[in-house]
Amino acid sequence: MLEIKDSVAVITGGGGGIGLALAKHWVENGGKVVIADVAEAMLKQAETELKDLGADVVSVVCNVTDENDCARLADTAIETFGQINLVAPFAGIIKDGLMLSPDKETGKVTKKMLLKDFQTVVDINLTGVFLTVRECAERMINHNCKGLICLISSTGSLGTAGQINYSSTKAAMSVMPKVITAEFFRRGLGDKIRCVAVAPGYVGTAMVKGMNQKALDYITGQVPIGRLIEPEEVAALVGDIYRNEALAGEVFFIHGGLRLGSKG
């Protein structure tokens, strides 16, 4: 069993949502954190909140689609704390929309998803994860660190209408743990660096809770436990997976019993 105490977590998307919840969970259990986000104001506010908890924390403004930024993030963790034990590339966005939208009266397509809306989501949610993991894992190997790479997938990985861009990236997160685990096993690193993904359902972030009440009621009505998953619950799951070294190469769903229907 690994201990969070004194271990170092690198968390992208750390300015809010699940990323910030994980950072708080980490420091409350005695860990140290390097938080990164592209939104500087949010990031500084998150850093202040963590320091108020007595945390060892450093923040890095980082565009995860930029190789140099990701390298600088990983270097900052090593230079500041001497190790990396958890990599949590949680930065992500949504740009929802149907691939094709036919007119109800004519049946002809009147709107389609823009290439930039597809590509931007892929760039951040997939390429950004690859770059963050690649740079952090390189330093973990070179500095003989032990720990976990924890990706964030989604129940959307099973296929949600209106999210062909987002769902595709989250499906990729579902297969990455198997690939990374196999590659590290081949190189004799399987006992040092594990990889998993957690796949939340509808999570009660500030953005979701601020939705139109009717839409929010519909969402919670789809969840068997009758409510949203709290970011803190996702963070606690990540902490439990980190501690338990038998958990590797798999996707762990946390969705309150949600099952997607044929229409997503």
mmCIF file of C-alpha atoms in Angstrom:
data_model
loop_
_atom_site.group_PDB
_atom_site.id
_atom_site.type_symbol
_atom_site.label_atom_id
_atom_site.label_comp_id
_atom_site.label_asym_id
_atom_site.label_seq_id
_atom_site.Cartn_x
_atom_site.Cartn_y
_atom_site.Cartn_z
ATOM 1 C CA MET A 1 0.000 0.000 0.000
ATOM 2 C CA LEU A 2 1.225 3.467 -0.903
ATOM 3 C CA GLU A 3 0.768 6.456 1.375
ATOM 4 C CA ILE A 4 -0.403 9.862 0.225
ATOM 5 C CA LYS A 5 1.569 11.536 3.009
ATOM 6 C CA ASP A 6 4.619 13.315 1.559
ATOM 7 C CA SER A 7 3.843 12.078 -1.971
ATOM 8 C CA VAL A 8 3.684 14.552 -4.862
ATOM 9 C CA ALA A 9 0.716 14.934 -7.207
ATOM 10 C CA VAL A 10 0.808 16.801 -10.514
ATOM 11 C CA ILE A 11 -2.739 17.831 -11.404
ATOM 12 C CA THR A 12 -3.823 19.638 -14.565
ATOM 13 C CA GLY A 13 -7.213 21.306 -14.572
ATOM 14 C CA GLY A 14 -6.327 22.144 -10.989
ATOM 15 C CA GLY A 15 -8.024 25.533 -10.990
ATOM 16 C CA GLY A 16 -11.452 24.071 -10.268
ATOM 17 C CA GLY A 17 -13.808 21.115 -10.505
ATOM 18 C CA ILE A 18 -12.495 17.607 -9.969
ATOM 19 C CA GLY A 19 -8.881 18.755 -10.294
ATOM 20 C CA LEU A 20 -9.144 21.155 -7.369
ATOM 21 C CA ALA A 21 -11.135 18.616 -5.335
ATOM 22 C CA LEU A 22 -8.331 16.088 -5.853
ATOM 23 C CA ALA A 23 -5.696 18.663 -4.867
ATOM 24 C CA LYS A 24 -7.585 19.377 -1.629
ATOM 25 C CA HIS A 25 -7.977 15.674 -0.896
ATOM 26 C CA TRP A 26 -4.273 15.164 -1.502
ATOM 27 C CA VAL A 27 -3.063 17.905 0.821
ATOM 28 C CA GLU A 28 -5.616 17.032 3.506
ATOM 29 C CA ASN A 29 -3.982 13.604 3.593
ATOM 30 C CA GLY A 30 -0.486 15.026 3.913
ATOM 31 C CA GLY A 31 0.536 15.120 0.249
ATOM 32 C CA LYS A 32 2.134 17.860 -1.838
ATOM 33 C CA VAL A 33 0.692 19.204 -5.060
ATOM 34 C CA VAL A 34 1.661 20.923 -8.270
ATOM 35 C CA ILE A 35 -1.502 22.320 -9.827
ATOM 36 C CA ALA A 36 -1.726 23.535 -13.401
ATOM 37 C CA ASP A 37 -4.366 25.321 -15.416
ATOM 38 C CA VAL A 38 -4.563 27.600 -18.427
ATOM 39 C CA ALA A 39 -6.837 30.024 -16.515
ATOM 40 C CA GLU A 40 -4.383 31.999 -14.400
ATOM 41 C CA ALA A 41 -6.917 33.776 -12.169
ATOM 42 C CA MET A 42 -8.661 30.524 -11.230
ATOM 43 C CA LEU A 43 -5.317 28.854 -10.675
ATOM 44 C CA LYS A 44 -4.122 31.545 -8.263
ATOM 45 C CA GLN A 45 -7.390 31.360 -6.339
ATOM 46 C CA ALA A 46 -7.017 27.576 -6.082
ATOM 47 C CA GLU A 47 -3.433 27.979 -4.872
ATOM 48 C CA THR A 48 -4.618 30.387 -2.170
ATOM 49 C CA GLU A 49 -7.329 27.950 -1.043
ATOM 50 C CA LEU A 50 -4.790 25.143 -0.795
ATOM 51 C CA LYS A 51 -2.273 27.264 1.096
ATOM 52 C CA ASP A 52 -5.032 28.149 3.559
ATOM 53 C CA LEU A 53 -5.198 24.408 4.260
ATOM 54 C CA GLY A 54 -1.479 24.488 5.084
ATOM 55 C CA ALA A 55 -0.522 22.799 1.841
ATOM 56 C CA ASP A 56 2.836 22.427 0.163
ATOM 57 C CA VAL A 57 1.671 23.663 -3.223
ATOM 58 C CA VAL A 58 3.022 25.300 -6.338
ATOM 59 C CA SER A 59 0.988 26.441 -9.322
ATOM 60 C CA VAL A 60 2.006 26.510 -12.979
ATOM 61 C CA VAL A 61 0.117 28.249 -15.768
ATOM 62 C CA CYS A 62 0.103 25.559 -18.432
ATOM 63 C CA ASN A 63 -1.422 25.016 -21.852
ATOM 64 C CA VAL A 64 -1.506 21.219 -21.997
ATOM 65 C CA THR A 65 -1.448 21.221 -25.803
ATOM 66 C CA ASP A 66 2.021 22.801 -25.716
ATOM 67 C CA GLU A 67 4.984 20.419 -25.371
ATOM 68 C CA ASN A 68 7.186 23.042 -23.733
ATOM 69 C CA ASP A 69 4.532 23.915 -21.151
ATOM 70 C CA CYS A 70 4.063 20.258 -20.239
ATOM 71 C CA ALA A 71 7.823 19.758 -19.921
ATOM 72 C CA ARG A 72 8.062 22.846 -17.718
ATOM 73 C CA LEU A 73 5.244 21.539 -15.535
ATOM 74 C CA ALA A 74 6.995 18.209 -14.979
ATOM 75 C CA ASP A 75 10.348 19.926 -14.365
ATOM 76 C CA THR A 76 8.751 22.234 -11.808
ATOM 77 C CA ALA A 77 7.514 19.262 -9.799
ATOM 78 C CA ILE A 78 10.972 17.668 -9.757
ATOM 79 C CA GLU A 79 12.796 20.911 -9.032
ATOM 80 C CA THR A 80 10.396 21.846 -6.219
ATOM 81 C CA PHE A 81 9.672 18.527 -4.545
ATOM 82 C CA GLY A 82 12.203 16.081 -6.024
ATOM 83 C CA GLN A 83 9.648 13.528 -7.190
ATOM 84 C CA ILE A 84 6.322 12.841 -8.909
ATOM 85 C CA ASN A 85 4.052 10.142 -7.487
ATOM 86 C CA LEU A 86 0.641 10.900 -8.982
ATOM 87 C CA VAL A 87 -0.028 12.228 -12.464
ATOM 88 C CA ALA A 88 -3.619 13.424 -12.841
ATOM 89 C CA PRO A 89 -4.136 15.027 -16.282
ATOM 90 C CA PHE A 90 -7.633 16.312 -15.548
ATOM 91 C CA ALA A 91 -7.681 19.362 -17.845
ATOM 92 C CA GLY A 92 -10.556 19.056 -20.289
ATOM 93 C CA ILE A 93 -13.305 20.891 -22.144
ATOM 94 C CA ILE A 94 -16.606 20.212 -23.848
ATOM 95 C CA LYS A 95 -17.972 21.684 -27.066
ATOM 96 C CA ASP A 96 -21.169 19.691 -27.457
ATOM 97 C CA GLY A 97 -23.258 19.491 -30.595
ATOM 98 C CA LEU A 98 -24.669 17.003 -33.048
ATOM 99 C CA MET A 99 -22.376 15.923 -35.870
ATOM 100 C CA LEU A 100 -25.234 16.644 -38.308
ATOM 101 C CA SER A 101 -28.488 18.492 -37.601
ATOM 102 C CA PRO A 102 -31.251 17.930 -40.180
ATOM 103 C CA ASP A 103 -34.150 20.371 -40.321
ATOM 104 C CA LYS A 104 -37.319 18.897 -38.788
ATOM 105 C CA GLU A 105 -39.509 20.029 -41.662
ATOM 106 C CA THR A 106 -37.333 19.499 -44.750
ATOM 107 C CA GLY A 107 -35.142 16.684 -43.481
ATOM 108 C CA LYS A 108 -32.123 18.419 -45.006
ATOM 109 C CA VAL A 109 -28.970 19.069 -43.004
ATOM 110 C CA THR A 110 -28.854 22.701 -41.908
ATOM 111 C CA LYS A 111 -25.995 22.557 -39.407
ATOM 112 C CA LYS A 112 -22.970 20.405 -38.692
ATOM 113 C CA MET A 113 -20.292 20.277 -36.043
ATOM 114 C CA LEU A 114 -17.454 22.624 -36.907
ATOM 115 C CA LEU A 115 -14.030 21.090 -37.409
ATOM 116 C CA LYS A 116 -12.568 23.513 -34.876
ATOM 117 C CA ASP A 117 -15.075 22.332 -32.236
ATOM 118 C CA PHE A 118 -14.060 18.731 -32.843
ATOM 119 C CA GLN A 119 -10.334 19.438 -33.063
ATOM 120 C CA THR A 120 -10.150 21.702 -29.990
ATOM 121 C CA VAL A 121 -11.679 19.019 -27.781
ATOM 122 C CA VAL A 122 -9.309 16.396 -29.194
ATOM 123 C CA ASP A 123 -6.322 18.717 -28.741
ATOM 124 C CA ILE A 124 -7.018 19.364 -25.048
ATOM 125 C CA ASN A 125 -8.705 16.156 -23.898
ATOM 126 C CA LEU A 126 -6.497 13.705 -25.789
ATOM 127 C CA THR A 127 -3.280 15.289 -27.056
ATOM 128 C CA GLY A 128 -2.996 17.304 -23.840
ATOM 129 C CA VAL A 129 -3.288 14.150 -21.753
ATOM 130 C CA PHE A 130 -0.674 12.383 -23.873
ATOM 131 C CA LEU A 131 1.809 15.251 -23.479
ATOM 132 C CA THR A 132 1.226 15.612 -19.730
ATOM 133 C CA VAL A 133 1.625 11.881 -19.135
ATOM 134 C CA ARG A 134 4.637 11.559 -21.427
ATOM 135 C CA GLU A 135 6.564 14.376 -19.773
ATOM 136 C CA CYS A 136 5.687 13.453 -16.187
ATOM 137 C CA ALA A 137 6.276 9.721 -16.684
ATOM 138 C CA GLU A 138 9.680 10.421 -18.240
ATOM 139 C CA ARG A 139 10.737 12.230 -15.086
ATOM 140 C CA MET A 140 9.197 9.551 -12.867
ATOM 141 C CA ILE A 141 11.334 6.937 -14.599
ATOM 142 C CA ASN A 142 14.505 9.026 -14.615
ATOM 143 C CA HIS A 143 14.157 9.912 -10.931
ATOM 144 C CA ASN A 144 13.115 6.433 -9.795
ATOM 145 C CA CYS A 145 9.678 7.527 -8.570
ATOM 146 C CA LYS A 146 6.916 5.136 -7.605
ATOM 147 C CA GLY A 147 3.277 5.956 -8.136
ATOM 148 C CA LEU A 148 0.219 6.177 -10.345
ATOM 149 C CA ILE A 149 -0.878 7.748 -13.607
ATOM 150 C CA CYS A 150 -4.614 8.374 -13.206
ATOM 151 C CA LEU A 151 -6.517 9.407 -16.327
ATOM 152 C CA ILE A 152 -10.063 10.724 -16.298
ATOM 153 C CA SER A 153 -12.548 9.081 -18.629
ATOM 154 C CA SER A 154 -16.341 9.376 -18.394
ATOM 155 C CA THR A 155 -19.524 7.406 -18.772
ATOM 156 C CA GLY A 156 -19.650 9.452 -21.984
ATOM 157 C CA SER A 157 -16.967 7.085 -23.283
ATOM 158 C CA LEU A 158 -19.798 4.594 -23.813
ATOM 159 C CA GLY A 159 -21.320 6.937 -26.383
ATOM 160 C CA THR A 160 -23.390 10.022 -25.663
ATOM 161 C CA ALA A 161 -25.405 11.715 -28.407
ATOM 162 C CA GLY A 162 -24.232 15.248 -29.046
ATOM 163 C CA GLN A 163 -20.712 14.511 -27.808
ATOM 164 C CA ILE A 164 -18.925 12.759 -30.670
ATOM 165 C CA ASN A 165 -15.816 14.852 -29.926
ATOM 166 C CA TYR A 166 -15.882 14.505 -26.129
ATOM 167 C CA SER A 167 -16.957 10.857 -26.100
ATOM 168 C CA SER A 168 -14.204 9.935 -28.541
ATOM 169 C CA THR A 169 -11.529 11.445 -26.306
ATOM 170 C CA LYS A 170 -12.946 9.778 -23.202
ATOM 171 C CA ALA A 171 -13.082 6.420 -24.995
ATOM 172 C CA ALA A 172 -9.384 6.923 -25.696
ATOM 173 C CA MET A 173 -8.804 7.430 -21.957
ATOM 174 C CA SER A 174 -10.454 4.051 -21.385
ATOM 175 C CA VAL A 175 -7.901 2.175 -23.500
ATOM 176 C CA MET A 176 -4.788 4.114 -22.502
ATOM 177 C CA PRO A 177 -4.336 2.366 -19.110
ATOM 178 C CA LYS A 178 -4.079 -1.010 -20.830
ATOM 179 C CA VAL A 179 -1.546 0.285 -23.352
ATOM 180 C CA ILE A 180 0.595 2.133 -20.820
ATOM 181 C CA THR A 181 0.498 -0.766 -18.362
ATOM 182 C CA ALA A 182 1.611 -3.191 -21.079
ATOM 183 C CA GLU A 183 4.429 -0.914 -22.222
ATOM 184 C CA PHE A 184 5.735 -0.380 -18.696
ATOM 185 C CA PHE A 185 5.470 -4.108 -17.949
ATOM 186 C CA ARG A 186 7.638 -4.869 -20.993
ATOM 187 C CA ARG A 187 10.282 -2.499 -19.658
ATOM 188 C CA GLY A 188 10.269 -3.830 -16.111
ATOM 189 C CA LEU A 189 8.425 -0.795 -14.722
ATOM 190 C CA GLY A 190 5.047 -2.364 -13.984
ATOM 191 C CA ASP A 191 5.700 -2.578 -10.260
ATOM 192 C CA LYS A 192 6.744 1.064 -10.042
ATOM 193 C CA ILE A 193 4.358 3.045 -12.230
ATOM 194 C CA ARG A 194 0.745 1.956 -12.575
ATOM 195 C CA CYS A 195 -1.898 3.462 -14.845
ATOM 196 C CA VAL A 196 -5.691 3.519 -14.446
ATOM 197 C CA ALA A 197 -8.629 5.686 -15.457
ATOM 198 C CA VAL A 198 -11.602 6.816 -13.423
ATOM 199 C CA ALA A 199 -14.856 7.359 -15.299
ATOM 200 C CA PRO A 200 -17.354 9.643 -13.549
ATOM 201 C CA GLY A 201 -20.965 10.091 -14.489
ATOM 202 C CA TYR A 202 -22.708 13.427 -13.952
ATOM 203 C CA VAL A 203 -20.505 15.370 -11.517
ATOM 204 C CA GLY A 204 -21.728 18.304 -9.439
ATOM 205 C CA THR A 205 -19.180 20.888 -10.508
ATOM 206 C CA ALA A 206 -20.037 24.579 -10.229
ATOM 207 C CA MET A 207 -20.858 24.645 -13.942
ATOM 208 C CA VAL A 208 -23.294 21.723 -13.728
ATOM 209 C CA LYS A 209 -24.965 22.971 -10.537
ATOM 210 C CA GLY A 210 -25.466 26.350 -12.211
ATOM 211 C CA MET A 211 -27.510 24.828 -15.029
ATOM 212 C CA ASN A 212 -31.165 25.517 -15.694
ATOM 213 C CA GLN A 213 -33.061 23.767 -12.901
ATOM 214 C CA LYS A 214 -35.321 21.836 -15.284
ATOM 215 C CA ALA A 215 -32.305 20.475 -17.162
ATOM 216 C CA LEU A 216 -30.595 19.632 -13.875
ATOM 217 C CA ASP A 217 -33.668 17.785 -12.622
ATOM 218 C CA TYR A 218 -33.708 15.745 -15.834
ATOM 219 C CA ILE A 219 -30.051 14.804 -15.366
ATOM 220 C CA THR A 220 -30.450 13.716 -11.749
ATOM 221 C CA GLY A 221 -33.563 11.793 -12.743
ATOM 222 C CA GLN A 222 -31.350 9.514 -14.840
ATOM 223 C CA VAL A 223 -29.129 8.599 -11.872
ATOM 224 C CA PRO A 224 -30.312 5.681 -9.684
ATOM 225 C CA ILE A 225 -28.918 7.228 -6.475
ATOM 226 C CA GLY A 226 -30.963 10.333 -7.264
ATOM 227 C CA ARG A 227 -28.213 12.948 -7.239
ATOM 228 C CA LEU A 228 -25.032 14.152 -8.894
ATOM 229 C CA ILE A 229 -21.668 12.651 -8.039
ATOM 230 C CA GLU A 230 -19.678 15.081 -5.915
ATOM 231 C CA PRO A 231 -16.150 16.053 -7.033
ATOM 232 C CA GLU A 232 -14.916 15.034 -3.594
ATOM 233 C CA GLU A 233 -16.221 11.503 -4.160
ATOM 234 C CA VAL A 234 -14.198 11.225 -7.372
ATOM 235 C CA ALA A 235 -11.134 12.585 -5.554
ATOM 236 C CA ALA A 236 -11.553 10.033 -2.774
ATOM 237 C CA LEU A 237 -11.710 7.216 -5.334
ATOM 238 C CA VAL A 238 -8.453 8.408 -6.904
ATOM 239 C CA GLY A 239 -6.859 8.420 -3.458
ATOM 240 C CA ASP A 240 -8.033 4.877 -2.756
ATOM 241 C CA ILE A 241 -6.717 3.642 -6.107
ATOM 242 C CA TYR A 242 -3.376 5.317 -5.442
ATOM 243 C CA ARG A 243 -3.020 3.523 -2.128
ATOM 244 C CA ASN A 244 -3.963 0.095 -3.473
ATOM 245 C CA GLU A 245 -1.085 -1.158 -5.612
ATOM 246 C CA ALA A 246 -3.133 -4.100 -6.916
ATOM 247 C CA LEU A 247 -5.251 -1.743 -9.020
ATOM 248 C CA ALA A 248 -3.674 -1.305 -12.454
ATOM 249 C CA GLY A 249 -4.584 -1.162 -16.127
ATOM 250 C CA GLU A 250 -8.334 -0.754 -15.647
ATOM 251 C CA VAL A 251 -11.155 1.790 -15.772
ATOM 252 C CA PHE A 252 -13.113 2.421 -12.569
ATOM 253 C CA PHE A 253 -16.606 3.862 -13.020
ATOM 254 C CA ILE A 254 -18.139 6.195 -10.440
ATOM 255 C CA HIS A 255 -21.588 7.113 -11.704
ATOM 256 C CA GLY A 256 -24.211 6.322 -9.086
ATOM 257 C CA GLY A 257 -25.539 3.402 -11.108
ATOM 258 C CA LEU A 258 -26.092 5.397 -14.303
ATOM 259 C CA ARG A 259 -26.584 3.459 -17.513
ATOM 260 C CA LEU A 260 -26.823 5.251 -20.850
ATOM 261 C CA GLY A 261 -29.793 4.406 -23.072
ATOM 262 C CA SER A 262 -29.726 3.931 -26.829
ATOM 263 C CA LYS A 263 -30.167 7.683 -27.349
ATOM 264 C CA GLY A 264 -27.323 8.567 -25.000
#
